[in-house]
Amino acid sequence: QVQLVESGGGLVQPGGSLRLSCAASGSIFSLNDMGWYRQAPGKQRELVATITRGGRINYADSVKGRFTISRDNAKKTVYLQVNSLKPEDTAVYYCNIDGWDSSGHYFRDWGQGTQVTVSS
């Protein structure tokens, strides 16, 4: 099973920034699409940003102009730079990575989540 390990979350004041990372490990042959989702307490998980194999990026309206998604295929890592943070950005952020393992099986895996808390 491919594993995704997230890092970079934390407590930050409104207007602050963080850089979230999600690194895939295991016998991975090739990566496909990647994305970030978030879930606040009592709310449904929502899509934050995606980046396709070809580099096409999509953001939720609520984060446009503030968040930036990027990927480093050599490091098998997807990043989310979160700037100008607002209290409503407080949530557990989950990464999602799709791809093929060394056996040729397609995987769609999730990270364990990293907490982002925006508070003064």
Coordinates of N, CA, C and O in Angstrom, one line a residue, residues 19-22 34 36 68-72 75 77-81:
R19 N 3.3 26.3 4.8 CA 3.5 25.4 3.6 C 3.3 24.0 4.0 O 4.1 23.4 4.7
L20 N 2.3 23.4 3.4 CA 1.9 22.0 3.7 C 2.6 21.1 2.7 O 2.7 21.5 1.5
S21 N 3.1 20.0 3.1 CA 3.7 19.0 2.3 C 3.1 17.7 2.4 O 2.6 17.3 3.5
C22 N 3.1 16.9 1.3 CA 2.6 15.6 1.3 C 3.5 14.7 0.5 O 3.5 14.9 -0.8
M34 N -3.0 15.0 -8.3 CA -2.8 15.3 -6.9 C -3.7 16.4 -6.5 O -4.2 17.2 -7.3
W36 N -5.5 18.7 -2.7 CA -5.7 18.9 -1.3 C -7.1 19.2 -1.0 O -7.9 19.8 -1.8
T68 N -1.5 28.2 -3.1 CA -0.9 27.8 -4.3 C -0.5 26.3 -4.2 O 0.2 25.9 -3.2
I69 N -0.9 25.5 -5.2 CA -0.6 24.1 -5.2 C 0.6 23.9 -6.2 O 0.6 24.5 -7.2
S70 N 1.5 23.0 -5.8 CA 2.6 22.7 -6.7 C 3.0 21.2 -6.4 O 2.6 20.6 -5.5
R71 N 3.8 20.7 -7.3 CA 4.2 19.3 -7.2 C 5.7 19.1 -7.6 O 6.2 19.9 -8.5
D72 N 6.3 18.2 -7.0 CA 7.7 17.8 -7.3 C 7.7 16.3 -7.6 O 7.7 15.5 -6.6
K75 N 10.5 14.1 -6.0 CA 10.3 13.9 -4.6 C 9.0 13.3 -4.2 O 8.8 13.0 -3.0
T77 N 6.1 14.4 -4.1 CA 5.5 15.3 -3.1 C 4.6 16.4 -3.8 O 5.0 16.9 -4.9
V78 N 3.5 16.7 -3.1 CA 2.7 17.8 -3.5 C 2.7 18.8 -2.3 O 2.7 18.4 -1.2
Y79 N 2.7 20.0 -2.7 CA 2.7 21.1 -1.7 C 1.5 22.0 -1.8 O 0.8 22.1 -2.9
L80 N 1.2 22.6 -0.7 CA 0.1 23.6 -0.7 C 0.6 24.8 0.1 O 0.8 24.7 1.4
Q81 N 1.0 25.9 -0.5 CA 1.3 27.1 0.1 C 0.1 27.9 0.5 O -0.7 28.2 -0.4

